[in-house]
Amino acid sequence: MMIDLIAHIATRNGLADSVSKRALGIVLNGAERQGSPLAAAMFKKVPGARVLAARTGDEIGSPTGEIARLIEQTPGGRRRVALSMISALQEAGLDHKQIGTLLPSIGSWMQSVHGMNDFGHLGDLIGHAGEPSRREGVRAA
């Protein structure tokens, strides 16, 4: 399943599989650090996603401490995580267009494979302060 997702991202974004895997790991790590519903759903549905996020986070030097993770879920912390995520994606070789199409390509795969329609926008990753928890596949009214 993970191999299929990586191949889908590579095809949709014009990336090599290795770059696609790194980019997915960066996005999942950033989403997990922020407590995003995207990360929780991906970890539940895609075997190996949590491991990829953790491994990539270790490689890019993401904070792992409990307090750091709590700070990353504040509005200012979320912005900082987003900035570091974009920087890491650029360092991995993605240009602005590829970064912009990365989340929609993940979203289209989640929709086609798992029937989940709530993915594919930067807001799914970043969220905002006071956002109520969303259940998988249910769009907030």
Backbone as JSON, one array per atom type, in Angstrom:
{
  "sequence": "MMIDLIAHIATRNGLADSVSKRALGIVLNGAERQGSPLAAAMFKKVPGARVLAARTGDEIGSPTGEIARLIEQTPGGRRRVALSMISALQEAGLDHKQIGTLLPSIGSWMQSVHGMNDFGHLGDLIGHAGEPSRREGVRAA",
  "N": [[0.82, -1.19, 0.0], [1.91, 1.29, 0.83], [3.92, 1.52, -1.05], [2.41, 1.81, -3.37], [1.2, 4.3, -2.86], [3.46, 5.99, -2.77], [4.37, 5.67, -5.41], [2.19, 6.77, -6.76], [2.31, 9.46, -5.88], [4.78, 10.14, -6.95], [4.29, 9.9, -9.74], [2.2, 11.78, -10.12], [3.5, 14.15, -9.44], [5.82, 14.32, -10.88], [8.2, 13.2, -9.88], [11.09, 11.34, -8.73], [10.85, 8.05, -7.32], [12.27, 7.84, -4.87], [12.51, 10.5, -4.03], [9.84, 11.15, -3.84], [9.06, 9.46, -1.74], [10.56, 10.56, 0.35], [9.42, 13.13, 0.44], [6.76, 12.51, 1.16], [7.24, 11.44, 3.69], [8.19, 13.75, 5.0], [5.91, 15.41, 4.93], [4.06, 13.82, 6.39], [5.4, 13.7, 8.84], [5.39, 16.41, 9.6], [2.62, 16.82, 9.78], [1.93, 15.03, 11.82], [3.37, 16.11, 13.97], [1.93, 18.39, 14.42], [-0.44, 17.43, 15.31], [-2.41, 16.86, 13.48], [-5.48, 15.87, 11.87], [-5.0, 14.61, 9.43], [-2.61, 13.16, 9.76], [-3.32, 11.25, 11.74], [-5.34, 9.77, 10.41], [-3.92, 8.8, 8.19], [-1.96, 7.24, 9.46], [-3.56, 5.27, 10.54], [-4.74, 4.07, 8.3], [-2.72, 3.47, 6.41], [-0.3, 1.16, 6.34], [2.92, 1.39, 7.73], [3.17, 4.13, 7.51], [3.43, 5.65, 9.89], [5.98, 4.87, 10.76], [7.54, 5.78, 8.61], [7.12, 8.55, 8.88], [8.29, 9.03, 11.42], [10.96, 8.16, 11.0], [11.77, 9.9, 8.94], [11.45, 12.33, 10.26], [13.46, 12.06, 12.19], [15.7, 12.08, 10.51], [15.61, 14.68, 9.47], [15.87, 16.18, 11.69], [13.74, 16.81, 13.45], [12.02, 18.01, 16.36], [11.54, 15.93, 19.23], [10.79, 15.8, 21.84], [8.4, 15.83, 24.56], [7.42, 18.35, 25.47], [8.23, 20.04, 23.4], [6.68, 19.01, 21.34], [4.11, 19.65, 22.25], [4.25, 22.44, 22.13], [4.48, 22.74, 19.39], [1.91, 22.37, 18.58], [0.53, 24.64, 19.08], [-0.84, 27.77, 17.82], [1.34, 29.43, 16.88], [3.39, 27.54, 16.91], [2.47, 25.72, 15.02], [2.7, 27.23, 12.7], [5.46, 27.45, 12.59], [6.21, 24.78, 12.26], [5.07, 24.33, 9.75], [6.62, 26.07, 8.17], [9.16, 24.89, 8.51], [8.61, 22.44, 7.35], [8.08, 23.13, 4.65], [10.61, 24.15, 3.98], [12.15, 21.81, 4.32], [11.03, 20.23, 2.3], [11.83, 21.69, 0.06], [14.6, 21.39, 0.31], [14.7, 18.71, -0.19], [14.41, 18.69, -2.87], [12.08, 19.49, -4.17], [10.19, 21.72, -6.18], [8.32, 24.85, -6.16], [5.85, 24.37, -7.48], [5.64, 21.56, -7.36], [5.55, 21.21, -4.59], [3.13, 22.48, -4.12], [1.34, 20.74, -5.37], [1.59, 18.44, -3.97], [0.05, 17.77, -1.56], [-2.6, 17.67, -2.71], [-2.17, 15.42, -4.37], [-1.72, 13.38, -2.53], [-4.2, 13.47, -1.32], [-5.9, 12.73, -3.47], [-5.2, 10.07, -3.81], [-5.92, 9.0, -1.29], [-8.66, 9.35, -1.5], [-9.33, 7.74, -3.72], [-8.46, 5.19, -2.93], [-9.32, 4.8, -0.27], [-11.73, 6.09, -0.07], [-11.91, 8.52, 1.2], [-12.57, 11.88, 1.52], [-11.58, 14.19, 2.65], [-9.0, 15.25, 2.32], [-6.1, 16.88, 0.95], [-5.66, 19.6, 0.94], [-3.84, 22.46, 2.09], [-4.84, 23.36, 4.5], [-5.74, 21.01, 5.68], [-3.48, 19.92, 6.67], [-2.27, 21.97, 8.23], [-4.36, 23.1, 9.77], [-6.19, 25.02, 12.21], [-6.22, 27.29, 15.03], [-8.35, 26.31, 17.64], [-9.8, 24.55, 16.13], [-12.29, 22.15, 15.83], [-12.12, 18.66, 16.63], [-12.03, 16.43, 13.92], [-13.8, 13.75, 12.51], [-12.74, 10.85, 10.71], [-13.05, 11.23, 7.26], [-15.27, 12.85, 7.43], [-16.59, 15.88, 6.76], [-16.3, 19.02, 8.31], [-19.12, 20.96, 9.21]],
  "CA": [[0.0, 0.0, 0.0], [2.81, 2.44, 0.89], [4.61, 1.59, -2.35], [1.44, 2.37, -4.32], [1.05, 5.73, -2.56], [4.69, 6.66, -3.19], [4.36, 5.69, -6.88], [1.15, 7.74, -7.16], [2.85, 10.8, -5.65], [5.86, 10.33, -7.93], [3.68, 10.1, -11.05], [1.44, 13.03, -10.13], [4.35, 15.32, -9.2], [7.02, 14.27, -11.71], [9.33, 12.97, -8.97], [11.61, 9.99, -8.58], [10.24, 7.39, -6.17], [13.0, 8.16, -3.63], [12.15, 11.87, -3.65], [8.45, 11.06, -3.45], [9.03, 8.85, -0.4], [11.08, 11.56, 1.3], [8.42, 14.19, 0.55], [5.66, 11.97, 1.95], [7.71, 11.38, 5.08], [8.25, 15.12, 5.53], [4.53, 15.86, 5.15], [3.49, 13.06, 7.5], [6.05, 14.13, 10.07], [4.85, 17.72, 9.94], [1.22, 16.65, 10.18], [1.92, 14.36, 13.13], [3.87, 17.05, 14.97], [0.88, 19.37, 14.68], [-1.64, 16.76, 15.77], [-3.39, 16.98, 12.39], [-6.3, 14.7, 11.52], [-4.37, 13.95, 8.29], [-1.65, 12.17, 10.25], [-4.03, 10.17, 12.42], [-6.01, 8.94, 9.41], [-2.91, 8.11, 7.4], [-1.33, 6.21, 10.28], [-4.54, 4.2, 10.72], [-5.09, 3.43, 7.02], [-1.57, 3.1, 5.56], [0.77, 0.52, 7.1], [4.26, 1.94, 7.52], [3.16, 5.6, 7.47], [3.98, 6.19, 11.15], [7.42, 4.61, 10.74], [8.13, 6.71, 7.64], [7.1, 9.89, 9.49], [9.28, 9.09, 12.5], [12.29, 8.04, 10.41], [12.06, 11.14, 8.23], [11.62, 13.35, 11.29], [14.79, 11.89, 12.76], [16.68, 12.48, 9.51], [15.61, 16.14, 9.28], [16.12, 16.81, 12.98], [12.52, 17.31, 14.09], [11.97, 17.83, 17.81], [10.82, 14.74, 19.65], [10.4, 15.91, 23.24], [6.99, 16.05, 24.86], [7.11, 19.78, 25.54], [8.37, 20.58, 22.04], [5.51, 18.58, 20.56], [2.97, 20.47, 22.69], [4.45, 23.79, 21.58], [4.23, 22.68, 17.94], [0.47, 22.33, 18.32], [-0.04, 25.97, 19.29], [-0.87, 28.47, 16.52], [2.69, 29.82, 16.46], [4.14, 26.31, 16.67], [2.01, 25.17, 13.74], [3.32, 28.03, 11.62], [6.88, 27.1, 12.56], [6.29, 23.45, 11.66], [4.78, 24.5, 8.32], [7.8, 26.68, 7.57], [10.24, 23.9, 8.45], [8.19, 21.43, 6.39], [8.32, 23.67, 3.3], [12.07, 24.19, 3.8], [12.63, 20.43, 4.14], [10.61, 19.78, 0.97], [12.72, 22.34, -0.9], [15.9, 20.73, 0.42], [14.56, 17.38, -0.81], [14.45, 18.87, -4.31], [10.8, 19.86, -4.75], [10.01, 23.14, -6.47], [7.06, 25.38, -5.63], [4.71, 23.68, -8.1], [5.57, 20.21, -6.81], [5.07, 21.34, -3.21], [1.72, 22.84, -4.2], [0.53, 19.61, -5.81], [1.87, 17.28, -3.12], [-1.11, 17.42, -0.75], [-3.7, 17.16, -3.54], [-1.89, 14.07, -4.87], [-1.99, 12.48, -1.4], [-5.66, 13.47, -1.18], [-6.57, 11.96, -4.54], [-4.95, 8.66, -3.51], [-6.76, 8.64, -0.15], [-10.03, 9.28, -1.97], [-9.52, 6.59, -4.61], [-8.19, 3.92, -2.24], [-10.05, 4.67, 1.0], [-13.0, 6.82, -0.12], [-11.85, 9.65, 2.14], [-12.58, 13.1, 0.73], [-11.17, 15.36, 3.44], [-7.57, 15.47, 2.2], [-5.61, 17.5, -0.26], [-5.51, 21.04, 1.06], [-2.9, 22.84, 3.12], [-5.58, 23.44, 5.75], [-5.83, 19.69, 6.28], [-2.23, 19.71, 7.39], [-2.0, 23.01, 9.2], [-5.47, 23.32, 10.68], [-6.15, 26.35, 12.81], [-6.51, 27.31, 16.46], [-9.74, 26.12, 17.99], [-10.47, 23.64, 15.2], [-12.8, 20.96, 16.5], [-11.64, 17.41, 16.08], [-12.86, 15.92, 12.84], [-13.76, 12.31, 12.33], [-12.28, 10.46, 9.39], [-13.94, 11.28, 6.14], [-16.45, 13.7, 7.68], [-16.25, 17.28, 6.6], [-16.95, 19.9, 9.29], [-20.18, 21.77, 8.59]],
  "C": [[0.87, 1.27, 0.0], [3.52, 2.62, -0.45], [3.68, 2.2, -3.4], [1.26, 3.87, -4.12], [2.28, 6.51, -3.04], [4.75, 6.75, -4.72], [3.34, 6.7, -7.4], [1.67, 9.17, -7.01], [3.93, 11.11, -6.68], [5.28, 10.66, -9.31], [3.0, 11.45, -11.13], [2.32, 14.27, -10.05], [5.63, 15.33, -10.02], [8.28, 14.07, -10.88], [9.84, 11.54, -9.09], [10.96, 9.37, -7.35], [10.93, 7.74, -4.85], [12.66, 9.55, -3.12], [10.69, 11.9, -3.17], [8.3, 10.49, -2.03], [9.49, 9.84, 0.65], [10.04, 12.66, 1.51], [7.23, 13.72, 1.38], [6.04, 11.89, 3.42], [7.76, 12.74, 5.74], [6.85, 15.62, 5.85], [3.9, 15.12, 6.33], [4.1, 13.45, 8.83], [5.51, 15.48, 10.53], [3.42, 17.63, 10.44], [1.12, 16.03, 11.56], [2.36, 15.31, 14.23], [2.81, 18.07, 15.35], [-0.39, 18.73, 15.22], [-2.76, 16.8, 14.75], [-4.2, 15.71, 12.21], [-5.72, 13.93, 10.33], [-3.43, 12.85, 8.77], [-2.36, 10.99, 10.89], [-4.69, 9.23, 11.42], [-5.01, 8.15, 8.59], [-2.27, 6.98, 8.2], [-2.26, 5.01, 10.47], [-4.73, 3.4, 9.43], [-3.9, 2.87, 6.24], [-0.46, 2.48, 6.41], [2.14, 1.1, 6.73], [4.32, 3.46, 7.52], [3.78, 6.2, 8.73], [5.5, 6.01, 11.2], [8.13, 5.57, 9.79], [8.18, 8.12, 8.22], [8.17, 10.02, 10.56], [10.71, 9.05, 11.96], [12.69, 9.34, 9.71], [12.27, 12.28, 9.22], [12.99, 13.28, 11.94], [15.87, 12.37, 11.8], [16.74, 14.0, 9.33], [15.76, 16.91, 10.58], [14.9, 17.41, 13.65], [12.57, 17.08, 15.59], [11.15, 16.59, 18.17], [10.35, 14.81, 21.09], [8.93, 16.24, 23.43], [6.62, 17.53, 24.84], [7.22, 20.41, 24.16], [7.16, 20.22, 21.2], [4.26, 19.35, 20.97], [3.06, 21.88, 22.12], [4.12, 23.8, 20.09], [2.75, 22.62, 17.59], [-0.23, 23.63, 18.68], [-0.08, 26.68, 17.94], [0.52, 28.88, 16.02], [3.55, 28.6, 16.14], [3.76, 25.68, 15.34], [2.62, 25.92, 12.57], [4.78, 27.66, 11.48], [7.08, 25.72, 11.92], [6.06, 23.54, 10.16], [5.99, 25.08, 7.59], [8.93, 25.66, 7.45], [9.9, 22.78, 7.47], [8.47, 21.89, 4.96], [9.82, 23.71, 3.02], [12.63, 22.8, 3.55], [12.24, 19.88, 2.77], [11.48, 20.41, -0.11], [14.1, 21.69, -0.88], [15.87, 19.33, -0.2], [14.5, 17.46, -2.33], [13.13, 19.24, -4.96], [10.77, 21.36, -5.04], [8.64, 23.57, -5.96], [5.84, 24.66, -6.19], [4.56, 22.28, -7.52], [5.11, 20.23, -5.36], [3.58, 21.62, -3.21], [0.82, 21.69, -4.62], [0.71, 18.36, -4.94], [0.65, 16.86, -2.31], [-2.3, 16.98, -1.6], [-3.43, 15.75, -4.09], [-2.08, 13.03, -3.76], [-3.51, 12.35, -1.23], [-6.36, 12.64, -2.23], [-6.36, 10.46, -4.32], [-5.82, 8.19, -2.36], [-8.22, 8.49, -0.59], [-10.25, 8.02, -2.81], [-9.36, 5.26, -3.89], [-9.09, 3.72, -1.02], [-11.39, 5.41, 1.02], [-13.06, 8.0, 0.82], [-11.66, 10.94, 1.35], [-12.02, 14.32, 1.44], [-9.68, 15.68, 3.34], [-7.25, 16.25, 0.95], [-5.45, 18.99, -0.22], [-4.54, 21.35, 2.19], [-3.59, 22.94, 4.48], [-5.75, 22.1, 6.44], [-4.59, 19.39, 7.1], [-2.09, 20.7, 8.53], [-3.12, 23.16, 10.21], [-5.45, 24.75, 11.18], [-6.55, 26.26, 14.27], [-7.99, 27.14, 16.69], [-10.49, 25.2, 17.06], [-11.0, 22.44, 15.97], [-12.21, 19.71, 15.86], [-12.59, 16.94, 15.01], [-12.71, 14.4, 12.8], [-13.31, 12.03, 10.92], [-13.38, 10.58, 8.36], [-15.19, 12.12, 6.32], [-16.02, 15.14, 7.64], [-17.02, 18.1, 7.64], [-17.97, 20.79, 8.59], [-19.95, 23.25, 8.78]]
}
